[in-house]
Every structure is written in structure tokens, then in C-alpha cells.
Coordinates of C-alpha atoms and ligand atoms in Angstrom, one line a residue:
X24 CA -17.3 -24.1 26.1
X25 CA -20.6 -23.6 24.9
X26 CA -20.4 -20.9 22.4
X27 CA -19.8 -21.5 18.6
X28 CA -18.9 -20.1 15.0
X29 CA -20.3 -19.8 12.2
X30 CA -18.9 -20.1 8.7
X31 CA -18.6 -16.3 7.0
X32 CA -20.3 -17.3 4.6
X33 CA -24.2 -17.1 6.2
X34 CA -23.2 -13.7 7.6
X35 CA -22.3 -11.9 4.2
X36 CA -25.4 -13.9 3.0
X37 CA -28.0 -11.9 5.6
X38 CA -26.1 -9.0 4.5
X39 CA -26.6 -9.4 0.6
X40 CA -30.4 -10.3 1.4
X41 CA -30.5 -6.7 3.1
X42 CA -28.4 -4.7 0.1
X43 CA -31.0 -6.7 -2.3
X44 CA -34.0 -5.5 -0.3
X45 CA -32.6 -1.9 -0.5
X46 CA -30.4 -1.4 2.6
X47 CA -26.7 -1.7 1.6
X48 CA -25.3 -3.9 4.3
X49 CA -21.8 -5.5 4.8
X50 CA -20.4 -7.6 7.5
X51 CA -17.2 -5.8 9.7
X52 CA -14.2 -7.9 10.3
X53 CA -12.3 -7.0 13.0
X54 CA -8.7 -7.5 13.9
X55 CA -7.6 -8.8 17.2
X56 CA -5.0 -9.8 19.0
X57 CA -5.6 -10.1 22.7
X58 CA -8.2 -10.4 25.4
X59 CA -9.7 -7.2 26.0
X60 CA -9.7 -6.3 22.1
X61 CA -12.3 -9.4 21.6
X62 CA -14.6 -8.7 24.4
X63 CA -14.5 -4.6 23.3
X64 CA -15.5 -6.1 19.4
X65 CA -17.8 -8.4 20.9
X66 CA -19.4 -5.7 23.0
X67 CA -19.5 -3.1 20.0
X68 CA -21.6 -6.3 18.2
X69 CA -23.6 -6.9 21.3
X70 CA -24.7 -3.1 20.9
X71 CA -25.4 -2.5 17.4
X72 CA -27.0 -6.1 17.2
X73 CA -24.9 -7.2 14.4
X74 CA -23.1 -9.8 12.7
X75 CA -19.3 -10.2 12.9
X76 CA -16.0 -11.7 11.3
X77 CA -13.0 -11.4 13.8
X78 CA -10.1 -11.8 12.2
X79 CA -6.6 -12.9 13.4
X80 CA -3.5 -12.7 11.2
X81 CA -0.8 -14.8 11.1
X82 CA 0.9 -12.2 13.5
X83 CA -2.0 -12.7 15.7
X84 CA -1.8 -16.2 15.9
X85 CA 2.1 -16.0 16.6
X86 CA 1.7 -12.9 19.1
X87 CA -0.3 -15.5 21.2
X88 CA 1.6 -18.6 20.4
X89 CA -0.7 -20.5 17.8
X90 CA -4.2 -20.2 16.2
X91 CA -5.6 -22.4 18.6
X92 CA -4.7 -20.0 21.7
X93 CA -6.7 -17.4 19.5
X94 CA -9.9 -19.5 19.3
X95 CA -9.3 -20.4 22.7
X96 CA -9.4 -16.4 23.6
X97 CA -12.6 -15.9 21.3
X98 CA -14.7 -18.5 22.7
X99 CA -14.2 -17.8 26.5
X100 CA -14.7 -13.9 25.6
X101 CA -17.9 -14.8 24.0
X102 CA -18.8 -17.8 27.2
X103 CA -17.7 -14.9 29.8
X104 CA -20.6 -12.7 27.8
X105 CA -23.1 -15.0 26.8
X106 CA -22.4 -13.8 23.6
X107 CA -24.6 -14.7 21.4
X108 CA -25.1 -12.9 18.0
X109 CA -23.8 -15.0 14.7
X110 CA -19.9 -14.7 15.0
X111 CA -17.1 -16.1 12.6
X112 CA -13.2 -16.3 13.7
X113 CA -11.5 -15.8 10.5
X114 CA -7.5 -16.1 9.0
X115 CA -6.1 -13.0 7.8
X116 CA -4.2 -12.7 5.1
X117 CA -2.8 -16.6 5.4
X118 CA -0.4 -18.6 3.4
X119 CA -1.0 -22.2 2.5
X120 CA 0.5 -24.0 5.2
X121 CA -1.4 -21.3 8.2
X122 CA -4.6 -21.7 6.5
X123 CA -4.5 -25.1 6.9
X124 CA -3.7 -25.0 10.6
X125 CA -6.3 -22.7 11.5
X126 CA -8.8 -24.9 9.2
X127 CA -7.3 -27.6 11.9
X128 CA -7.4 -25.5 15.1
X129 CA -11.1 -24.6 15.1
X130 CA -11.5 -21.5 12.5
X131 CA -15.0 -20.9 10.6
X132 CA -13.3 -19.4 7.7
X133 CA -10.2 -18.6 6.8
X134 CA -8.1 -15.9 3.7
X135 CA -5.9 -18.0 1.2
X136 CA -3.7 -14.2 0.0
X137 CA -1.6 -16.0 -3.1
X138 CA -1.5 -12.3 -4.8
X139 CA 1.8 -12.4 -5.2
X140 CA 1.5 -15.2 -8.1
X141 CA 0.4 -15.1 -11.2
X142 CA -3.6 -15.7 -11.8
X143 CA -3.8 -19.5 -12.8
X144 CA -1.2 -20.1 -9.9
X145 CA -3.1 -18.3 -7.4
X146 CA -6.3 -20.1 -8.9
X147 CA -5.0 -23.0 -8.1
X148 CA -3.3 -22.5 -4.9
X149 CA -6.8 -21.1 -3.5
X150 CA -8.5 -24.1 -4.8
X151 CA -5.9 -26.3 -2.4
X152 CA -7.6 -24.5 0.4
X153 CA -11.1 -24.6 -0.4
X154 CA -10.8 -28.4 -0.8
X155 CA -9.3 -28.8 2.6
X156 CA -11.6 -26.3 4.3
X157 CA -14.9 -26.8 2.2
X158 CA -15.1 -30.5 3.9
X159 CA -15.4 -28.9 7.2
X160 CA -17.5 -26.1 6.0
X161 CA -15.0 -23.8 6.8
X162 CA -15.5 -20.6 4.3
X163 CA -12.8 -19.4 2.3
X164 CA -11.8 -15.8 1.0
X165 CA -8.7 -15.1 -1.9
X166 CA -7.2 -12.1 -2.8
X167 CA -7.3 -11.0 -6.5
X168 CA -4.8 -8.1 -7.3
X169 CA -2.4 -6.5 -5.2
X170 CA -3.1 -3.9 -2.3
X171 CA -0.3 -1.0 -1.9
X172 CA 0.6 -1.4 1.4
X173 CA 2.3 -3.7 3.7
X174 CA 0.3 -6.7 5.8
X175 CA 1.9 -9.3 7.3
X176 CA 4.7 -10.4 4.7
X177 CA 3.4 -9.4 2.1
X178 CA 4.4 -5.7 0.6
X179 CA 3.2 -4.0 -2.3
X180 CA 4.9 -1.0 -3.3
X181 CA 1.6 -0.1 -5.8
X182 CA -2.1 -1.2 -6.3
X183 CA -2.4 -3.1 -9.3
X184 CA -6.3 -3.3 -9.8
X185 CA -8.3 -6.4 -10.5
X186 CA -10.1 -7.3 -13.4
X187 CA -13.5 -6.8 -12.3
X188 CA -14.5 -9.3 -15.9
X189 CA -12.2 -11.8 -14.6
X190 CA -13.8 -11.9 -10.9
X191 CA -16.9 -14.0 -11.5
X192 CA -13.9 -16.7 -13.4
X193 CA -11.9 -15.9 -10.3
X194 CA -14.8 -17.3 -8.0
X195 CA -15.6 -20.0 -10.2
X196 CA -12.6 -21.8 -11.0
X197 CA -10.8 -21.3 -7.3
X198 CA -14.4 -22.4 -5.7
X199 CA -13.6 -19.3 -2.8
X200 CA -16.7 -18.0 -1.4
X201 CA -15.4 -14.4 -1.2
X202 CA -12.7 -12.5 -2.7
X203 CA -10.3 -9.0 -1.5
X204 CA -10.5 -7.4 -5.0
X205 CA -7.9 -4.8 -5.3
X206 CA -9.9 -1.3 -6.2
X207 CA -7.4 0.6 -4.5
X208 CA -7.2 0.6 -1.0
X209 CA -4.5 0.2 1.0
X210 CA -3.2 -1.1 4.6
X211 CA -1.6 1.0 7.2
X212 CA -2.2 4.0 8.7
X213 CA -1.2 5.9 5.4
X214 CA -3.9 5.6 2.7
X215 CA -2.5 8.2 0.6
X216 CA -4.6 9.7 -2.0
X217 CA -8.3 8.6 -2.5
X218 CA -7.8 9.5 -6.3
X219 CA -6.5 6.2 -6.1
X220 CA -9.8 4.7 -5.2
X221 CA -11.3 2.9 -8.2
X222 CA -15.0 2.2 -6.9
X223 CA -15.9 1.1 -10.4
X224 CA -14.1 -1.8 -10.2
X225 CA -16.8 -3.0 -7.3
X226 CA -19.5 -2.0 -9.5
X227 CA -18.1 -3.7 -12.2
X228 CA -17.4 -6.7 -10.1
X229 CA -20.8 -7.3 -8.4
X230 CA -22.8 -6.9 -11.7
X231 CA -20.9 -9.6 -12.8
X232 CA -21.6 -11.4 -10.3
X233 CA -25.5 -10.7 -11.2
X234 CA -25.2 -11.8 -14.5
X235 CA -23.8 -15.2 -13.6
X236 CA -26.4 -15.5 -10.7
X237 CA -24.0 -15.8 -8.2
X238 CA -24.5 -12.9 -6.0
X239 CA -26.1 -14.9 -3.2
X240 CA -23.2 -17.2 -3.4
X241 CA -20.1 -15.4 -3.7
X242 CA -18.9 -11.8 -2.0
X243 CA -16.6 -8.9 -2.5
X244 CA -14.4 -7.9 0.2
X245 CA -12.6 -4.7 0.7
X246 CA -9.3 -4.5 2.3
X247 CA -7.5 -1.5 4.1
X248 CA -10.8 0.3 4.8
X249 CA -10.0 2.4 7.9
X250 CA -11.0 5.6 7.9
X251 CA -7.7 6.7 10.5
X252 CA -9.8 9.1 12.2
X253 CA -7.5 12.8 12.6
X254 CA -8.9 13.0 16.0
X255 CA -7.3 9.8 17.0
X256 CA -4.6 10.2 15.5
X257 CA -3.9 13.8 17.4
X258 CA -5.0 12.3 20.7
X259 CA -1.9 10.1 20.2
X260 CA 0.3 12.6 19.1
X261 CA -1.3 15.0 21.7
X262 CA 0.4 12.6 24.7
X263 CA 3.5 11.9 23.0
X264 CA 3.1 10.4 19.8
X265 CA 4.8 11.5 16.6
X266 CA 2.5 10.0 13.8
X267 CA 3.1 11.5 10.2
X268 CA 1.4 11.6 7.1
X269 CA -1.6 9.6 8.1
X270 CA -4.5 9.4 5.9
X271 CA -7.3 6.9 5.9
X272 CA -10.7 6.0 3.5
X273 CA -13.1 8.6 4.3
X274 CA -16.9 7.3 5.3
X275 CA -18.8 8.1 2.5
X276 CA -16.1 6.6 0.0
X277 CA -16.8 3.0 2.7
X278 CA -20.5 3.3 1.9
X279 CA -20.6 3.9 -1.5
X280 CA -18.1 0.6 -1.6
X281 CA -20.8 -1.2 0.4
X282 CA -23.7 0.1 -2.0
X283 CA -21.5 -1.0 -5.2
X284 CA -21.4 -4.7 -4.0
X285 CA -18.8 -5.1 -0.7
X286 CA -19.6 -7.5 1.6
X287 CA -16.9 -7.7 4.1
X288 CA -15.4 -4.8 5.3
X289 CA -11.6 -5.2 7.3
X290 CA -10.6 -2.9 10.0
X291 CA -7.0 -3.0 11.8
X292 CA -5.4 0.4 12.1
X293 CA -8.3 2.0 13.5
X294 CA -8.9 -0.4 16.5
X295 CA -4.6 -0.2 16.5
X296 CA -5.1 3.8 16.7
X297 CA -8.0 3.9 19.6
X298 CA -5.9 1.1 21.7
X299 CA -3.0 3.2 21.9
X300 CA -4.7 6.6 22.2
X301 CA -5.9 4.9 25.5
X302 CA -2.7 3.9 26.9
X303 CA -0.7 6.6 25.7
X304 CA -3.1 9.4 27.8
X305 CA -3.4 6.9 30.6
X306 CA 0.1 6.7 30.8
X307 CA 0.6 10.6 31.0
X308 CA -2.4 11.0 33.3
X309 CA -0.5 8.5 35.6
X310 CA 3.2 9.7 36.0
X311 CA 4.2 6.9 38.8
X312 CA 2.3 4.4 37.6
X313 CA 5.0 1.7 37.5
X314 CA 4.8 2.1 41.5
X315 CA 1.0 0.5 41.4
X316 CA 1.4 -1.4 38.5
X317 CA 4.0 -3.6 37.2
X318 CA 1.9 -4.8 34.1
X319 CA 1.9 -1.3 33.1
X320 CA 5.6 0.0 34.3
X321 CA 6.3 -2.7 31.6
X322 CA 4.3 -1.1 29.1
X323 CA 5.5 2.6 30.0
X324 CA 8.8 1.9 29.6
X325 CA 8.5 0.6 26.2
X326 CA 6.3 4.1 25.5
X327 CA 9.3 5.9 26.8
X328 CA 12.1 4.2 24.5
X329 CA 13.7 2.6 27.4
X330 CA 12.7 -0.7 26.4
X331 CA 13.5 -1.1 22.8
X332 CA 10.3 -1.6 20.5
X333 CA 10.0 -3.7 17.6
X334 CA 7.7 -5.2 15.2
X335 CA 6.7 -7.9 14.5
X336 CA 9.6 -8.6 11.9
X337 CA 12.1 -7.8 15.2
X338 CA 13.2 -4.8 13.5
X339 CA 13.2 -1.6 15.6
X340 CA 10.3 0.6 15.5
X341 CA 10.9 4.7 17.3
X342 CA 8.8 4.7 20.4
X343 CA 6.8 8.2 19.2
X344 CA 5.7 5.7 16.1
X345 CA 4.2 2.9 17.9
X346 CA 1.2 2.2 16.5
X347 CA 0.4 -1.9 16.3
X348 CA -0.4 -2.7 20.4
X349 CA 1.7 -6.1 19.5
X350 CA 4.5 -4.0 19.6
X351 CA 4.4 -2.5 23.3
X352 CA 2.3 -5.5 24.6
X353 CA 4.9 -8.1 23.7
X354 CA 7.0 -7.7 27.2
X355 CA 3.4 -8.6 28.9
X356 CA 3.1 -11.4 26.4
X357 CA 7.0 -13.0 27.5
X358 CA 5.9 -12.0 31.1
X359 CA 2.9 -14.4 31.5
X360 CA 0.6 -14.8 28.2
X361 CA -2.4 -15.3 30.3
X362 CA -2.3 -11.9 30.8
X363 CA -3.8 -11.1 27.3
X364 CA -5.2 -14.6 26.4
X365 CA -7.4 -14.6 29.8
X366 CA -10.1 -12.6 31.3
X367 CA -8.0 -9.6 33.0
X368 CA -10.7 -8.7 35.6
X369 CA -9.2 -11.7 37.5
X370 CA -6.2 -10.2 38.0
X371 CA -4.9 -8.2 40.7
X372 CA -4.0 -5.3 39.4
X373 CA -6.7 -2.4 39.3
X374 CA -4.6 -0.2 37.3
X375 CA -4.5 -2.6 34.7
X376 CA -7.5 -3.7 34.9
X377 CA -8.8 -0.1 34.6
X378 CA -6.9 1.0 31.7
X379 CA -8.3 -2.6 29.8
X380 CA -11.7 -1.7 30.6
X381 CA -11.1 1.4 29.3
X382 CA -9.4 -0.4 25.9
X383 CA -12.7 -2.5 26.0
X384 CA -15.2 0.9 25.9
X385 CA -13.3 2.6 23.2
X386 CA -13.2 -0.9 21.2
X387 CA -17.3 -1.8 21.5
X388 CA -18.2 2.1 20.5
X389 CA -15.8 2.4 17.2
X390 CA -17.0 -0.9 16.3
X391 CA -20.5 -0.3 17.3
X392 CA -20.4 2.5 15.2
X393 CA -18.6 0.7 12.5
X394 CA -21.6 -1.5 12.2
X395 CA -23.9 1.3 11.8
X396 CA -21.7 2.9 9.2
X397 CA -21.6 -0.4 7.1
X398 CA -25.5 -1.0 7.7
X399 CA -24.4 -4.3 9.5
X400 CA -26.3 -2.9 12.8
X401 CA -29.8 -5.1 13.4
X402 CA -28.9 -7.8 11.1
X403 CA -27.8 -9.8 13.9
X404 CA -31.2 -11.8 14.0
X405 CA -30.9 -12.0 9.8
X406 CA -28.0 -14.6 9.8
X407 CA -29.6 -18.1 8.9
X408 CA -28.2 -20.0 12.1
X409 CA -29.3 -23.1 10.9
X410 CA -26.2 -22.8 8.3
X411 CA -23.6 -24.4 10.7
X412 CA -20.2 -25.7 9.5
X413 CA -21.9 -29.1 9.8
X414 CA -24.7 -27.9 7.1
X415 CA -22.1 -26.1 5.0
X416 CA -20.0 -28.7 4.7
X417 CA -22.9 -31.1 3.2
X418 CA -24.1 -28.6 1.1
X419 CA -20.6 -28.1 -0.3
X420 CA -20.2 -31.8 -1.0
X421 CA -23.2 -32.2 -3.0
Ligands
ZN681 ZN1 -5.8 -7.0 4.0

């Protein structure tokens, strides 16, 4: 395969050169999981001429049976499109032991989350993985405080902020080239109160960063930054969803986090949200659909509660709540995994086929206007592309 990844480290890089010249500018990184998901980020990229980080969590990885499967879908998505904008496949939210593997199976970067330890243990835990993945120039992002929420295995009932004096040490010491700093934000589709929001925290942060000179070298991510758009989330509820409570990070609140100093800005539950407003209203557009399509008569009958959902845990999750596609997708997944891991226009099944084109559209326009949100749009050609793996990994080493 001919296409390649960058480290997300040169991305975040082109979009501190633009912040610094006046234009605040952060790099989206998106969540995926199967085939028509990449090629609708991809497409949203291709649009908006932008940089991107597509990230795949350790749920991801298992959802498709390992992290290389995930590279594996990523590079044939971007082949099939000769993609060709400055692209980095990066870990979410890893553990030691699954940051190491995807270092091994072909990732540009990867997300050492030790939060749950105390600072000079998750210094040093973070530093394990920037050895290992520095020699490859694979990039490497910690997580410094905890985000309310819950992501993967790892809960947290309340934020408990960073430090933003401690940051620059944090960067130092661990040798990460980004880090999540908890300013609170949190994951899910329930955001709860923006009061919570502590912005100053980035300010605070990224002059820090200033003073030591290390703006250029190091970045601020934010975490949990959906904005859970009310129109999605009644389109959903509209064709028989019963989603509660949601409440998301509003735009301007993502901008100004982008003007105080964030670099990399993660999206889940809003790409989650526009995937299954698309099946849910094709579904009730469709009433006999499992008569043209078995691939979908799968899907519909997890929709309807006759097929018991779960998540990715295993524990049950009510059918009017389904929010994460992993969840309804799975039966596909034990059917035949080539369904989601390959390209599904070779398939024959039009039905399918039409309701994962459809997926793809509503994917590349949110992102596309993602991009132009987080003034990521355009700075496509702005990456330095000479920075390969290869070139970070020497420059690391001297
Ligand atoms: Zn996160």
C-alpha cells in the first residue's frame, strides 16, 4: 500500500505555526471504528483541505480484532482515495502494554492515559512509552488530571483539574510531545454544566509553555470536546431513540480553547450521534428491510431489542439508548469482519451499501465542518512532510 502516516507531532506543529501567525488553529482527531467511518473522516479532510489524527481506542482495536486490522482499514481507505493530505493513526486512551502494540503494529503516535496514578508514577510510566515509541518516531500524548466521564476503562466520577504550573515539568520530565490536560471537559454524550469549564487552566498552560520556549515542541490536547448537537440528538430520538440529559461543549467555548493554546481537539460522541441518526431513520424509512438486506435485518433487530445489545464491557445496554455504533454493529462484526474492515461498495447488497454511503456523507460534512470550526481547514499543505517517522526518530535521538 502506498499511502503513509505521519507522526502527530508535525501536524499540531503547522497548526501552532498558524495560531502564532494570528489564526488559532488545532488539529481534529477523530474516532473510528469501521470502514465507512474512515473514508467519511477522510472525505470531510479531503474537503476542508486539512490535517488529521484518527484515533482508535483500545475498543477499536478489539471491535476489529487487533490494531493492526485498524491500520490495515486506514491505509486501504486512504489507497481506495488517493488520499493524500498529512494523516496520523493515533492510540486512544492506551494502557502500557496496548501502546506498545500499536507502536509495533504500524501507529504514528499513540496516548500513554496513566491518570489514574499519582504524578511521579504517571511521569514515569509515560516516559516507558516515549522511550519505546520515540525510536520509531512514533509521537506520544499523556494525560495529566482526570476527566469526569467514562472512556474505555477508565471512569472518573469528577474532574480533578491539572496544574497548569506543573504542565511544562509534566512535558519535560515524561519527554511526551502532547498532553490531555484536565480543564474540565468530559466524555460521553452528557457534558453537564459548562460552569465546569476552566479555560484558564489552558491559558495558564500554554504560557507556560512560552516561557520555557517550548511551544513549538510540545501541545495541549483537549479531551471530551463534542459539542452533542440537540438536532442530532432529536433526530435519534425522533425515529425511536430515548436519549436523556444530553449536553455537549458549545462552539465558542471549543474556539476559545483553541485560541488559549489547544492543539488537538478529540471527537467521539458526535460522529457516534450522526452514525446512528442515519441508521435509526433509515431503518424506519424502510419497514421490510430485512427482506432486501440481511446485513441490515441484523442491525434492525438489535434496534428493535430483539437482539440483546451490549457494550463493549458485555453489559446490557436498552435499545432506545444505543448510542456507540460498536454496539449494534457487533452481530455484523461475528457475521464476517470484512464487512466493516473492507471497502463495502464491493459487496452485494445495495441497501447496505446505500445506507454506508449515506454514514460516509454525514461523516465527511460534520468533520469537514469540524475542521473549519477548529481553523484546521487549508492547513493541509502547512504540515512539514519532510518530518517522517524516519526524520523524527533521528531528530529524537540526538
Ligand atoms: Zn479522552
Amino acid at each position: 500500500m502506498a499511502a503513509k502516516l505521519y507522526s502527530f507531532v508535525p501536524l499540531m506543529q503547522a497548526a501552532e505555526q498558524a495560531s502564532l501567525k494570528g489564526h488559532p488553529s488545532a488539529v481534529g482527531a477523530f474516532n473510528v471504528n469501521f470502514y465507512a467511518q474512515a473514508e467519511g473522516i477522510l472525505e470531510g479532510l479531503k474537503r476542508a483541505e486539512a490535517p488529521g489524527i484518527i484515533q482508535a481506542s483500545k475498543g477499536a482495536n478489539k471491535f476489529q480484532g487487533g490494531a493492526d486490522k485498524i491500520q490495515y482499514m486506514l491505509l486501504k481507505a486512504m489507497d481506495n482515495m488517493k488520499f493524500g493530505n498529512p494523516i496520523a493513526l493515533h492510540l486512544d486512551h492506551g494502557d502500557t502494554k496496548s501502546a506498545k502494540d500499536c507502536v509495533d503494529k504500524g501507529f504514528s503516535s499513540v496516548m500513554i492515559d496513566a491518570s489514574k496514578l499519582d504524578e511521579p508514577q504517571n511521569i514515569e510510566t509515560t516516559k516507558e512509552i516515549v522511550l519505546y515509541a520515540h525510536a520509531k518516531g512514533v509521537g506520544v500524548e499523556g494525560e495529566y488530571g482526570k476527566l469526569a466521564g467514562v472512556e474505555e476503562d477508565i471512569a472518573h466520577e469528577n474532574t480533578t483539574y491539572a496544574d497548569p504550573k506543573f504542565v511544562p515539568v509534566f512535558l519535560d520530565r515524561s519527554g511526551a510531545d502532547a498532553l490531555a490536560v484536565a480543564y474540565g471537559t468530559s466524555h460521553g454524550p452528557n457534558k453537564g454544566k459548562t460552569s465546569a469549564l476552566n479555560v484558564g487552566i489552558v491559558t495558564e498552560s500554554y504560557a507556560g509553555l512560552k516561557a520555557y520556549r517550548m511551544n513549538t515542541r510540545y501541545f495541549l490536547v483537549g479531551h471530551g470536546s463534542s459539542t452533542v448537537p440537540k438536532e442530532l440528538v432529536d433526530e435519534i430520538n425522533r425515529f425511536g431513540g430515548t436519549l436523556k440529559g444530553t449536553s455537549g461543549v458549545p462552539d465558542y467555548m471549543i474556539k476559545n480553547a483553541i485560541k488559549e493554546g489547544i492543539r488537538k481537539v478529540n471527537i467521539d460522541t458526535d460522529l457516534r450521534l450522526g452514525i446512528t441518526a442515519v441508521f435509526r431513520k433509515y431503518l424506519s424509512d424502510h419497514k421490510d428491510i430485512e427482506k432486501k438486506s440481511e446485513i441490515l435485518g441484523v442491525i434492525k433487530r438489535v434496534f428493535s431489542g430483539e437482539t440483546p445489545a451490549k457494550d463493549k464491557d458485555g453489559n446490557p445496554v436498552d435499545s432506545g439508548g444505543l448510542v456507540d455504533p460498536r454496539s449494534y454493529l457487533d452481530p455484523v462484526m461475528a457475521m464476517d469482519p470484512g464487512i466493516l474492515r473492507e471497502d463495502y461498495r464491493k459487496l452485494k447488497d445495495e441497501a447496505f451499501i446505500e445506507v454506508m454511503n449515506m454514514v460516509r456523507e454525514r461523516i465527511a460534512e460534520h468533520v469537514k465542518g469540524l475542521c473549519v470550526m477548529f481553523g484546521s481547514a487549508g492547513l493541509a499543505s502547512q504540515v512539514d512532510t519532510g518530518m517522517t517517522l524516519e526524520a523524527m526518530a533521528a531528530q529524537y535521538g540526538k
